[in-house]
XYZ file of C-alpha atoms in Angstrom:
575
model
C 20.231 32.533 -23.468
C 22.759 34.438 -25.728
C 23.246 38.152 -24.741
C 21.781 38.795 -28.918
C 19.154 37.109 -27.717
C 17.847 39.441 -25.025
C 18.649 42.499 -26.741
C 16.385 41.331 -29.306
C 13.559 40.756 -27.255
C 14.141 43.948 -25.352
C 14.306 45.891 -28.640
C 11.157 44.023 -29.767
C 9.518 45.338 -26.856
C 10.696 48.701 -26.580
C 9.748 48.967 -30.686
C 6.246 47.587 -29.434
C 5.556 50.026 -26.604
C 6.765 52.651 -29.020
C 3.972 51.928 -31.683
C 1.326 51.523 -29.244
C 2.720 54.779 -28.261
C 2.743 56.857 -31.218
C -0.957 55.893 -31.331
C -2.243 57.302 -28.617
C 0.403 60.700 -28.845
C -2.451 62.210 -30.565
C -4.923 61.553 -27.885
C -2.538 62.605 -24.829
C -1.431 65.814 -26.890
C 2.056 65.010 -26.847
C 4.921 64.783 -29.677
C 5.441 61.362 -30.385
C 8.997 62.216 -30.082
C 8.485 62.855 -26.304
C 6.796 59.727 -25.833
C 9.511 57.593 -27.192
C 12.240 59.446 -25.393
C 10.135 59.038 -21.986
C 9.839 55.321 -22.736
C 13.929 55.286 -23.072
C 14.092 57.453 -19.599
C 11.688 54.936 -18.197
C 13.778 51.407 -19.620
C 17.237 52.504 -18.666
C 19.110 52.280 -16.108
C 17.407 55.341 -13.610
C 14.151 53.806 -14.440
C 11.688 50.602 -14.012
C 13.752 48.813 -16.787
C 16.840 49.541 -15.039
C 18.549 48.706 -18.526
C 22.484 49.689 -18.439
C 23.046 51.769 -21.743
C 25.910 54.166 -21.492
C 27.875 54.431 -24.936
C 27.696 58.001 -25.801
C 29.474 56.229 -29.317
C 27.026 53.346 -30.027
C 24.136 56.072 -29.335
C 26.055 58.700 -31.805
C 26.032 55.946 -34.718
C 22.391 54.508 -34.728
C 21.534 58.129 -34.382
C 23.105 59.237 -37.211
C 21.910 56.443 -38.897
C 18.278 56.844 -38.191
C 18.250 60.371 -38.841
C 19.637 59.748 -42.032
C 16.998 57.526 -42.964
C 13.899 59.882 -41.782
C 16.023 62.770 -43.802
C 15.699 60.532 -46.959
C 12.013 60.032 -46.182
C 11.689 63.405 -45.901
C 13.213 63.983 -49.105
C 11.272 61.377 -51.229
C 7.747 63.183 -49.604
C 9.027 66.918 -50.689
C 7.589 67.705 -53.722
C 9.792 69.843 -56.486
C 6.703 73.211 -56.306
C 7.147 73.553 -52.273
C 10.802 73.622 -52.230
C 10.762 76.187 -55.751
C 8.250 78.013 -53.655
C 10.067 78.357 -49.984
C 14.016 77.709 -51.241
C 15.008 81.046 -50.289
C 13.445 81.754 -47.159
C 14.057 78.435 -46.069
C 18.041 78.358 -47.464
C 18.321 81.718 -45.024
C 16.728 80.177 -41.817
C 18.869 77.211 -42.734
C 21.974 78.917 -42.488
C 21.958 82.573 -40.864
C 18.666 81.462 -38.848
C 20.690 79.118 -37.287
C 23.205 81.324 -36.600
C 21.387 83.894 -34.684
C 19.684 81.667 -32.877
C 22.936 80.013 -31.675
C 24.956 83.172 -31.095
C 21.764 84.599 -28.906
C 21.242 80.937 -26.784
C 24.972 80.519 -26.683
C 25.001 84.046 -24.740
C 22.229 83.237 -22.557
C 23.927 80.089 -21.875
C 27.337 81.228 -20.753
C 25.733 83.865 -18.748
C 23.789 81.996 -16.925
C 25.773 78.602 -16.059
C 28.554 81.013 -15.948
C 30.617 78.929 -18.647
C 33.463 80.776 -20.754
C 31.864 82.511 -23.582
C 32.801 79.736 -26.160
C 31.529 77.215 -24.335
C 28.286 78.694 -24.090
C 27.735 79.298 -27.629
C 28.685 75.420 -28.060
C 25.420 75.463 -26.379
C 24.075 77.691 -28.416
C 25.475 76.098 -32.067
C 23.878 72.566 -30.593
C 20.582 73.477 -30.093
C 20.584 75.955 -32.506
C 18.785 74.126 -35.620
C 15.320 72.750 -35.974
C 14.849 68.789 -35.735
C 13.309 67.124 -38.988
C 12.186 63.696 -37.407
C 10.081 66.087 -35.076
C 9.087 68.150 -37.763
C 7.978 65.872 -40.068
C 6.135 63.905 -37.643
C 4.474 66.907 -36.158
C 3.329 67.893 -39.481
C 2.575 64.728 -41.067
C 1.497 62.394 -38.509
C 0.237 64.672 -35.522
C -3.034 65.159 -37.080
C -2.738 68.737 -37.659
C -2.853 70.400 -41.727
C -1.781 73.867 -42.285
C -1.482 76.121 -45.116
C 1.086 74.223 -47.637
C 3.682 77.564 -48.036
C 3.920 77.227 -43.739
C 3.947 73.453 -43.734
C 7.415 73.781 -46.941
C 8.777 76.279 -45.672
C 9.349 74.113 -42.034
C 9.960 71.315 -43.632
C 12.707 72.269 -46.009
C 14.496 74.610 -43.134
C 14.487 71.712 -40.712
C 15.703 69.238 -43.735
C 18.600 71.723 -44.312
C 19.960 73.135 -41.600
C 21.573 70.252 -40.055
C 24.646 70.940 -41.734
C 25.017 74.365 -40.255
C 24.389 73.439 -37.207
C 27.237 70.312 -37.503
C 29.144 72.915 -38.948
C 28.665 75.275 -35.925
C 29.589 72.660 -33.503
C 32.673 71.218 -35.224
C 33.941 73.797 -35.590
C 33.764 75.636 -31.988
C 34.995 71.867 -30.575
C 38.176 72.537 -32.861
C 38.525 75.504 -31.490
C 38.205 74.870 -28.508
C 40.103 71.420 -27.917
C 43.060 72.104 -30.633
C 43.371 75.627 -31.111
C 41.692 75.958 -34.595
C 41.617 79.613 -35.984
C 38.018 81.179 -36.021
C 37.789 82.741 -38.963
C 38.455 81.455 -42.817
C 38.874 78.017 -41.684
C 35.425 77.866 -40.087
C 34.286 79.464 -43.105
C 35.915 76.713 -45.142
C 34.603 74.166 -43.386
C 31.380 75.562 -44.037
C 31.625 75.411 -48.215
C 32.897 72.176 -47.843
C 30.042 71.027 -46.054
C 27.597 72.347 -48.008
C 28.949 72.465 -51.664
C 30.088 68.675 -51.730
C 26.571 67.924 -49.919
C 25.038 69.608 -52.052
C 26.328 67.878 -55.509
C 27.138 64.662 -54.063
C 23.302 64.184 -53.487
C 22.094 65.295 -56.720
C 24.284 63.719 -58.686
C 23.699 60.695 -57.206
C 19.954 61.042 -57.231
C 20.415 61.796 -60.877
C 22.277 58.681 -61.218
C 19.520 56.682 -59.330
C 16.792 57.384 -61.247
C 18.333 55.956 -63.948
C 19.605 53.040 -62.729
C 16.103 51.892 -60.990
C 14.315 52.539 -64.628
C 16.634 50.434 -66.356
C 17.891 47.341 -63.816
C 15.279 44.204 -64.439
C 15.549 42.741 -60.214
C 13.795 39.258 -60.581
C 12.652 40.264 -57.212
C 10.035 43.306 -56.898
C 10.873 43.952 -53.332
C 14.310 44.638 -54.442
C 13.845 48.042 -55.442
C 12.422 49.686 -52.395
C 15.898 48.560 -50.555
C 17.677 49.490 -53.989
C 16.372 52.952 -53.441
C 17.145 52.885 -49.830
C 20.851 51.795 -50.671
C 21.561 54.960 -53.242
C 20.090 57.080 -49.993
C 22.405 55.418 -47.775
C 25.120 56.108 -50.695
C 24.651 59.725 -50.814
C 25.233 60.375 -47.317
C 28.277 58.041 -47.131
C 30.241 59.111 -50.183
C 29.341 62.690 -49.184
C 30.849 62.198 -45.620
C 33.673 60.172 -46.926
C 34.583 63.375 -49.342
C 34.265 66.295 -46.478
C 30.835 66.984 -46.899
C 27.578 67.053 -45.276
C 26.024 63.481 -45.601
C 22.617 64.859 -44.343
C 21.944 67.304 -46.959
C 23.146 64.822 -49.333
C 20.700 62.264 -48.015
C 17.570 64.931 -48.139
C 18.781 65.908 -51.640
C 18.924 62.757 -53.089
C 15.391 62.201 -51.948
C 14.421 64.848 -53.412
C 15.335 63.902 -56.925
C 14.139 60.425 -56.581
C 10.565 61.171 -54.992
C 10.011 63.857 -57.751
C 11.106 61.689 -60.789
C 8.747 58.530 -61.780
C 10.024 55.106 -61.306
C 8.685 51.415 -61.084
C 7.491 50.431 -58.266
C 7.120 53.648 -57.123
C 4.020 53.491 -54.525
C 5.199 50.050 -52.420
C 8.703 52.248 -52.204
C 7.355 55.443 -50.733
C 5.503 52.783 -48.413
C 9.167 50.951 -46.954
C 10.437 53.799 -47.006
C 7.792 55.542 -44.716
C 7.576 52.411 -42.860
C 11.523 52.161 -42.477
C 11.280 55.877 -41.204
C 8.903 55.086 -38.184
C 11.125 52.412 -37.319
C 14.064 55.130 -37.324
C 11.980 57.259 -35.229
C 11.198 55.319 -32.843
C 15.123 53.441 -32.385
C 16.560 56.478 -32.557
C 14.590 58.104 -29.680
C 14.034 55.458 -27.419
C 18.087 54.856 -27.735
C 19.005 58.402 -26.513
C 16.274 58.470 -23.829
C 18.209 55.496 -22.570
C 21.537 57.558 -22.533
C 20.013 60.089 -20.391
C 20.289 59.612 -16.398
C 16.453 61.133 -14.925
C 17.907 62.271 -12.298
C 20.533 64.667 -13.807
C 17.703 66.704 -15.092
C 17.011 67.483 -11.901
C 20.587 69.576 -11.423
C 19.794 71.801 -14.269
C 15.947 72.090 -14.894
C 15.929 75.847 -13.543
C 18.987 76.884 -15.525
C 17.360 74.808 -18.621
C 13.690 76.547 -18.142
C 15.922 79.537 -18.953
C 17.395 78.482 -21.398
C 14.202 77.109 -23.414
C 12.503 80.329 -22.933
C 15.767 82.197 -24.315
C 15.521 79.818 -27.602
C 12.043 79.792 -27.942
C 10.838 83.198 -26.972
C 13.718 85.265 -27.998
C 16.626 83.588 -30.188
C 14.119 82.113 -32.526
C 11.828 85.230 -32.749
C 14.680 87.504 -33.455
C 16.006 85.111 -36.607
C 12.963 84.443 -38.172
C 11.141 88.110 -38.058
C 13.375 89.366 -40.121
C 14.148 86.965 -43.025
C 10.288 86.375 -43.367
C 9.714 89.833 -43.276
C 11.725 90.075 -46.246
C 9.965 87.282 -48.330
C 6.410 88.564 -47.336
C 5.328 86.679 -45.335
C 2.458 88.118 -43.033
C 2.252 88.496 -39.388
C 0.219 85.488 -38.265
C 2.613 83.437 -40.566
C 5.842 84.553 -39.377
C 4.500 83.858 -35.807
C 3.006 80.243 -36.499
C 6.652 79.343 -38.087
C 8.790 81.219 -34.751
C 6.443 78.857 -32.640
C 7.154 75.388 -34.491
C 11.194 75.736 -34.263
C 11.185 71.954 -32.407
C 14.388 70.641 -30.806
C 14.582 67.001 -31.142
C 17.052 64.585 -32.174
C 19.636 66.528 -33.949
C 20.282 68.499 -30.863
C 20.819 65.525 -28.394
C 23.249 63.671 -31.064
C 25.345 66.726 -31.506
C 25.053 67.302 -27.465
C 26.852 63.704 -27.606
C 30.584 65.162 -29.495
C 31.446 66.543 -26.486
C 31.112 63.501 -24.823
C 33.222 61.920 -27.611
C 35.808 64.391 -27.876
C 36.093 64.596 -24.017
C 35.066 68.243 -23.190
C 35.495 68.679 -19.376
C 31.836 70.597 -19.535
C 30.267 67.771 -21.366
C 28.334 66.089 -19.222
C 26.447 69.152 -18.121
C 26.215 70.556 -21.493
C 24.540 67.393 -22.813
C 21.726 67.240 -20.139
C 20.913 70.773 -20.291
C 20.442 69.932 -24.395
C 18.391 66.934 -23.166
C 16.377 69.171 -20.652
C 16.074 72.454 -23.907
C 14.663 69.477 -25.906
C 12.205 67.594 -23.775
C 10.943 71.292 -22.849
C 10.892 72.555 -26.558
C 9.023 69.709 -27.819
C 6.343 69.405 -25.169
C 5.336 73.256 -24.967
C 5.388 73.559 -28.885
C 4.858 70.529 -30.472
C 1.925 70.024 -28.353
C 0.061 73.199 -29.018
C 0.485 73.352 -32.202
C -2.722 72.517 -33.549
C -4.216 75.442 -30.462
C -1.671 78.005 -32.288
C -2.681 77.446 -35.957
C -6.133 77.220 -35.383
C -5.981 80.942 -33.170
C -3.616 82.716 -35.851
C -6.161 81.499 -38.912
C -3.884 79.127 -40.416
C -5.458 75.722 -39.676
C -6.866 74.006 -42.809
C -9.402 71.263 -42.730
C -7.507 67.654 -43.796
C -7.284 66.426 -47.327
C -9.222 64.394 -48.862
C -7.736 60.550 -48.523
C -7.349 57.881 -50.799
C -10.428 55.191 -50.344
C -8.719 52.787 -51.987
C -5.208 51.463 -53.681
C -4.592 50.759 -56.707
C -1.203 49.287 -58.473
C 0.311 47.639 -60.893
C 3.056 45.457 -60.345
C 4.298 45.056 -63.911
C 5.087 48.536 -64.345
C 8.978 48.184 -65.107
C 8.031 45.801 -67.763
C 5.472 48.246 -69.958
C 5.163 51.690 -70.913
C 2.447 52.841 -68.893
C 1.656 53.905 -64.959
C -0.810 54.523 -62.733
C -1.462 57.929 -61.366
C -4.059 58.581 -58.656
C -5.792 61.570 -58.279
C -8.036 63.055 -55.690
C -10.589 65.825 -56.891
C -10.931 69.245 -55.209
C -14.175 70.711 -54.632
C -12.780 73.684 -57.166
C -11.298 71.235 -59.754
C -12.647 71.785 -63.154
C -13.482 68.324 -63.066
C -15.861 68.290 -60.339
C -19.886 67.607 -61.203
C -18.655 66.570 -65.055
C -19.470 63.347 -67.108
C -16.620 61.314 -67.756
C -17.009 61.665 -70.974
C -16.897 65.474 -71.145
C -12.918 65.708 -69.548
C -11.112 65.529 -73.246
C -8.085 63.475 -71.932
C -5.326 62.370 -74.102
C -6.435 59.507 -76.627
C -4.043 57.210 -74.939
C -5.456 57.649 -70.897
C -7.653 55.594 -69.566
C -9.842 55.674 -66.233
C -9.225 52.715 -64.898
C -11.345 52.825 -61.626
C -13.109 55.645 -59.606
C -13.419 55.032 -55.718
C -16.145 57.064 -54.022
C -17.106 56.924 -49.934
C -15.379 53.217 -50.130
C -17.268 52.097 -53.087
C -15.400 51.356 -56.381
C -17.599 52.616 -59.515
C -16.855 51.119 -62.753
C -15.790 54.238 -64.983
C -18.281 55.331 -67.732
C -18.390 58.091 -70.242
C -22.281 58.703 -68.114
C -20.427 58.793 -64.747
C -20.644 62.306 -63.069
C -17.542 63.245 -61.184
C -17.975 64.429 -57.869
C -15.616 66.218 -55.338
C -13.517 64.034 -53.235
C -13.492 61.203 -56.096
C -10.530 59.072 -56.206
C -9.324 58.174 -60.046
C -6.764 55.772 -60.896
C -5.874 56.725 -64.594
C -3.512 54.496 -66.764
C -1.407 56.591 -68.929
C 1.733 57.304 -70.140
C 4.649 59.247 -68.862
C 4.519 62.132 -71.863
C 0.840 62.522 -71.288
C 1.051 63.049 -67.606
C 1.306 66.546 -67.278
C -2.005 66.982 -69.760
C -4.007 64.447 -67.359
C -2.715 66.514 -64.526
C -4.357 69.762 -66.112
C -7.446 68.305 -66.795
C -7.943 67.013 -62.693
C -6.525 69.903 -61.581
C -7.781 73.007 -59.088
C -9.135 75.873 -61.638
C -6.258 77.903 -59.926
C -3.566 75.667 -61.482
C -4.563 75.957 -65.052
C -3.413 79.590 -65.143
C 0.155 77.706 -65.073
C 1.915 77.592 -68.638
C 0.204 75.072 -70.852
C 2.800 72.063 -71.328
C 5.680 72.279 -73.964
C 4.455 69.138 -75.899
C 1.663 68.119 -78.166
C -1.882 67.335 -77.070
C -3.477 64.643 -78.800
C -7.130 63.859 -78.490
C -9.961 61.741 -80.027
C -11.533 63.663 -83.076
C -14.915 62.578 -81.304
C -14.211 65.062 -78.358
C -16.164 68.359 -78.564
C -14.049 71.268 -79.036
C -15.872 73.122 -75.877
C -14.793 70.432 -73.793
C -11.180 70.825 -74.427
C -11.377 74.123 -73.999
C -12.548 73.836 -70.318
C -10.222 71.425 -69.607
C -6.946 72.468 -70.696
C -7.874 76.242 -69.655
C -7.186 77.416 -73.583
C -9.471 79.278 -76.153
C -10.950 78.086 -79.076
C -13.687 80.886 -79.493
C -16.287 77.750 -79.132
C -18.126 78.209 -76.165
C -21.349 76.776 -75.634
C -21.050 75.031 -78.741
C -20.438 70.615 -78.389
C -19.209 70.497 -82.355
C -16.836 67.838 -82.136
C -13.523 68.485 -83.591
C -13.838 66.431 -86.040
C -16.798 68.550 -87.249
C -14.991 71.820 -86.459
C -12.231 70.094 -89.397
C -14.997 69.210 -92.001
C -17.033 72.508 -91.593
C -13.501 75.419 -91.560
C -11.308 73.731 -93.815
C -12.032 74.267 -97.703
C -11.449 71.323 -98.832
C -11.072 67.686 -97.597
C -8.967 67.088 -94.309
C -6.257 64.812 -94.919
C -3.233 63.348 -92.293
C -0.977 66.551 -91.624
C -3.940 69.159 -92.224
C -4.377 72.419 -89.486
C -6.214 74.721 -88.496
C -5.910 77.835 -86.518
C -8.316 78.993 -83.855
C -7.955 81.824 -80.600
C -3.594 80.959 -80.966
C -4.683 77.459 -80.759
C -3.400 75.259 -83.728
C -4.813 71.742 -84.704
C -3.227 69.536 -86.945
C -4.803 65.841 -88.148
C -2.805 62.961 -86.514
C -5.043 59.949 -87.517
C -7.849 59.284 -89.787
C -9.962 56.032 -90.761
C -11.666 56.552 -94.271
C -12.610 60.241 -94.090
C -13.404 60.229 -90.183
C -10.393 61.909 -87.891
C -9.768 60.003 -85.288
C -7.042 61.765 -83.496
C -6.379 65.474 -83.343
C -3.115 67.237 -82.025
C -3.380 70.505 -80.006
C -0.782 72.761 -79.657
C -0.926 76.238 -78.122
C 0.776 78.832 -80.775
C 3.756 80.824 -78.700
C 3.018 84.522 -77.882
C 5.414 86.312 -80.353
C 8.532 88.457 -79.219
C 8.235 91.618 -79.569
C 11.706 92.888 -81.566
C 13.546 95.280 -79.255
C-alpha cells in the first residue's frame, strides 16, 4: 500500500468523524470548531490515533488555504444592506479593536509568563482578532438567530480584521528577529496591506461578474469552480502584490454574491459545501499539530490569559466604538461576549515556529490553550447570552422546496425565491391583487411542503415560498411588492414600472407603497385612462395623479394593455 494511499483513507476518515461531528455539536453544546480540533488532538500523535504530524509549514499552507476559502464563503453570503449598515463600526473593531485588544493581552501576557514586553504583545497581536470560520459557523450553523445589525456587525469585523492582526504579527516578528523600526514602516506595512487588499478584490470581483455572464462553459458545473478560481485569484494576486489576500478574498465575495449570475443557486451550494470541507481540514489539521500534553505546562498561565482577552481586552475595545455608533447596552455586551478565537489565531501562533523564535513553542500552545478556552466558554453559551440580554429572534422561515432553472445563461430571465413575512404587504392577498410587472410570472408557490399551482384566486399566506420568473430590470419592483411593509418606506426604484392596464389602480398603490388618491376604489387603470383623460388615450398618453405619472405603453384596438408608472421627483427647492 502506497503511503497516498493511507493518507487518503485516514483523511477520509477523519473528514467522516468530522461530519458526524458537526451534527451532533448542536446537541453536546459545543462549537463545532472544538469538536474538530479535539478529533485532531485525539488522531495525532499524543492520542489514540497516534498519527505523526509535525510540519508547522504543511499546517501553515492548508490553513491558509482553507481559511481563504470559508472567507470567500463568507463573502458570497454577506449581503450589500448589512455591510452599508455595520461598515463603520465594524471597519473600527477591525482595525483599532484589534489593537487594543492586543496591546492589553500582550501586557497581561508578558507579565505573567514573564516574557520581554515585545514578546508578550506578539501574544497579544496573535490572538488579538476574531476568527471568521468560528464566527460564521456559530452564527449560521449553530442553530442560534439574532437580531441581523448584531449578527453583520460580527460577521463583517471577523471577515476584516485578519489583516490587522497579520499585520500586527509581521510586523513585531520583524522587529523582533531583524531589527525593523517600529514606527512608519509598521505603519506602511499596514496601507499596503489593506489598500492593495482592498482594490485587488474588488476589482477583480468586478471583473468576475462579467466574465461568468458572458463565458458559454459546455459544462454547467464549470462555473461554481470558475467562481471559486477568481476567489482563489483575488487572494493570490493580492499576496503576490504586498497585500492582504484575505480581505481580498472576502471582498471579492462580496461583489460576486451581491451581483446576479447564472447558475447562481448550485454555486452558493459548492461553495457552502467546499467551505465545510475547509472547516473541517483545516481544524482537524492543527489539532493534529498540537501535543495534549503541552497544554498541561501552561493551562494556569492560559486560564489567565483567556479571562484577560475575554473579560477585559475585548470589553475595553468594543465599549467604546459601539458606544459611539449607538448601539445599546445589551447589544454592545452580546457582541464583547462573541469575540471567538479560532483558526486565525493558531495559524498566526505557527510564524514563530517558521521564523524560529526561541519562545515559540510556548507561545503557540498558550494560543492553542486561549483558543480551545475562548471557543468553549463563548461559543457555547451563546444562544444562553442572547436569549438573557433580549436579543434572541425566533428562526426564519425556510425554503420548502427548490426551484431552478438550468438554462439561465442561455435566456433573459431568472428565478428569484421569496419567503413572505407575517408583516409583508403581501400576506392574506389574492394573487391576483399584487400588481407585479407585466413581464413576472409566479411560477410555483410551496406551502407546509405542498406545491400549489399559482392562481390569480390563490390567497397568500405568511411563510409562503414563491418562485417568480422575471427579469433582471424588474427585480427590484417584484422585490417591493413581497416585501416587509417596513421596507417600502425605502426610495421607490429609479426605473419605469410597467403593469397590465387590467390591474386596479388601488392595488398598485398598496403594493408599491405610492399614492394615487384611489383608495378603496378597484377602477382598473385602464378605466382610470378612459374616464380622466378628455379625449381618446392613444400610445404615449399620461396622466398625473398624487406625483404619480402614467403614461400608455401598449394598446390593442382601444383597450390599454400596458401602463408605465413612474413616481414624479420631489422638486429642489432653489437656494
Amino acid at each position: 500500500m502506497f503511503v497516498i494511499d493511507q493518507v487518503i483513507l485516514l483523511a477520509a476518515i477523519l473528514i467522516l468523524i468530522g461530519i458526524v461531528a458537526s451534527k451532533i455539536s448542536a446537541r453536546v453544546g459545543l462549537p463545532v470548531l472544538v469538536l474538530f480540533l479535539m478529533i485532531g488532538m485525539l488522531a495525532g500523535e499524543g492520542g489514540i490515533g497516534g498519527i505523526i504530524f509535525d510540519s508547522p509549514g504543511a499546517a501553515h499552507a492548508l490553513g491558509t488555504l482553507a481559511l481563504a476559502i470559508i472567507l470567500f464563503d463568507g463573502g458570497l453570503q454577506t449581503p450589500f444592506p448589512s455591510i452599508k449598515v455595520v461598515w463603520k463600526p465594524s471597519a473600527l473593531l477591525a482595525t483599532l479593536g484589534v489593537l487594543v485588544t492586543a496591546l492589553i493581552t500582550g501586557l497581561a501576557a508578558a507579565f505573567v509568563f514573564d516574557l520581554p514586553l515585545l514578546e508578550g504583545m506578539l501574544i497579544g497581536a496573535i490572538v488579538g482578532s476574531t476568527d471568521a470560520a468560528a464566527v460564521f459557523s456559530l452564527l449560521r450553523n449553530a442553530g442560534i438567530h439574532i437580531k441581523p445589525r448584531i449578527k453583520s456587525t460580527l460577521e463583517v469585523e471577523s471577515a476584516s480584521n485578519d489583516p490587522m492582526a497579520i499585520f500586527l504579527t509581521v510586523g513585531l516578528l520583524e522587529v523582533l528577529l531583524n531589527d525593523m523600526p517600529l514606527g512608519a514602516g509598521l505603519f506602511m506595512m499596514f496601507v499596503q496591506q489593506m489598500g492593495i487588499g482592498a482594490i485587488i478584490g474588488l476589482g477583480v470581483g468586478w471583473i468576475a461578474i462579467r466574465v461568468i455572464n458572458h463565458i458559454h462553459l459546455t459544462a454547467s458545473g464549470l462555473y461554481p469552480v470558475l467562481v471559486a478560481a477568481t476567489g482563489l485569484l483575488s487572494f493570490g494576486l493580492s499576496a503576490y502584490l504586498g497585500g492582504s489576500g484575505f480581505l481580498a478574498i472576502f471582498l471579492a465575495g462580496v461583489v460576486i454574491g451581491n451581483s446576479q449570475f447564472v447558475f447562481q443557486r448550485s454555486t452558493f451550494l459548492f461553495h457552502d459545501g467546499l467551505a465545510w470541507l475547509s472547516q473541517i481540514t483545516m481544524f482537524v489539521v492543527l489539532g493534529l499539530l498540537i501535543e495534549p500534553a503541552a497544554l498541561l505546562d501552561v493551562w494556569l498561565e492560559g486560564l489567565v490569559i483567556a479571562f484577560v482577552l475575554v473579560f477585559v481586552a475585548r470589553p475595553i475595545a468594543v465599549i467604546p466604538i459601539l458606544a459611539l455608533f449607538g448601539f445599546k447596552r445589551n447589544e454592545i455586551a452580546l457582541v464583547s461576549w462573541v469575540g471567538l478565537r479560532g483558526s486565525v489565531p493558531i495559524i498566526l501562533a505557527i510564524f514563530p515556529l517558521i521564523f524560529g523564535l526561541p519562545s515559540a513553542p510556548l507561545i503557540f500552545n498558550v494560543v492553542f490553550f486561549v483558543v480551545l478556552i475562548s471557543a468553549t466558554a463563548q461559543g457555547s453559551t451563546l444562544p444562553i447570552v442572547a436569549r438573557k440580554l433580549g436579543l434572541a429572534e425566533p428562526p426564519p422561515a425556510l425554503p420548502a422546496a427548490t426551484l431552478e432553472i438550468t438554462a439561465l445563461g442561455d435566456i433573459d430571465a431568472e428565478i428569484v425565491e421569496y419567503t413572505l413575512a407575517a408583516d409583508s404587504r403581501a400576506a392574506g392577498k389574492r394573487l391576483s391583487k399584487m400588481a407585479l410587472p407585466d413581464s413576472a410570472v409566479v411560477a410555483m408557490i410551496s406551502r407546509n411542503n405542498t406545491a400549489i399551482t399559482p392562481r390569480g384566486s390563490t390567497v397568500l399566506e405568511a411563510g409562503d415560498h414563491l418562485f417568480v420568473v422575471l427579469h433582471s430590470d424588474t427585480r427590484e419592483f417584484v422585490d417591493r411588492v413581497f416585501s416587509q411593509v417596513s421596507e417600502l418606506e425605502e426610495e421607490f426604484p429609479n426605473a419605469e414600472l410597467r403593469v397590465r392596464g387590467s390591474t386596479a389602480a388601488e392595488d398598485v398603490q398598496r403594493s408599491y407603497g405610492i399614492s394615487l388618491g384611489m383608495a378603496n376604489d378597484r377602477t382598473t387603470l385602464d378605466q382610470l385612462f378612459h374616464r380622466e383623460l378628455e379625449h381618446e388615450p392613444i400610445v404615449g398618453s399620461s396622466l398625473t395623479l398624487n406625483d404619480v405619472t402614467l403614461y400608455v405603453r401598449y394598446m390593442i384596438g382601444k383597450r390599454i394593455a400596458t401602463v408605465g408608472v413612474v413616481p414624479n421627483p420631489p422638486l429642489q427647492e432653489e437656494v
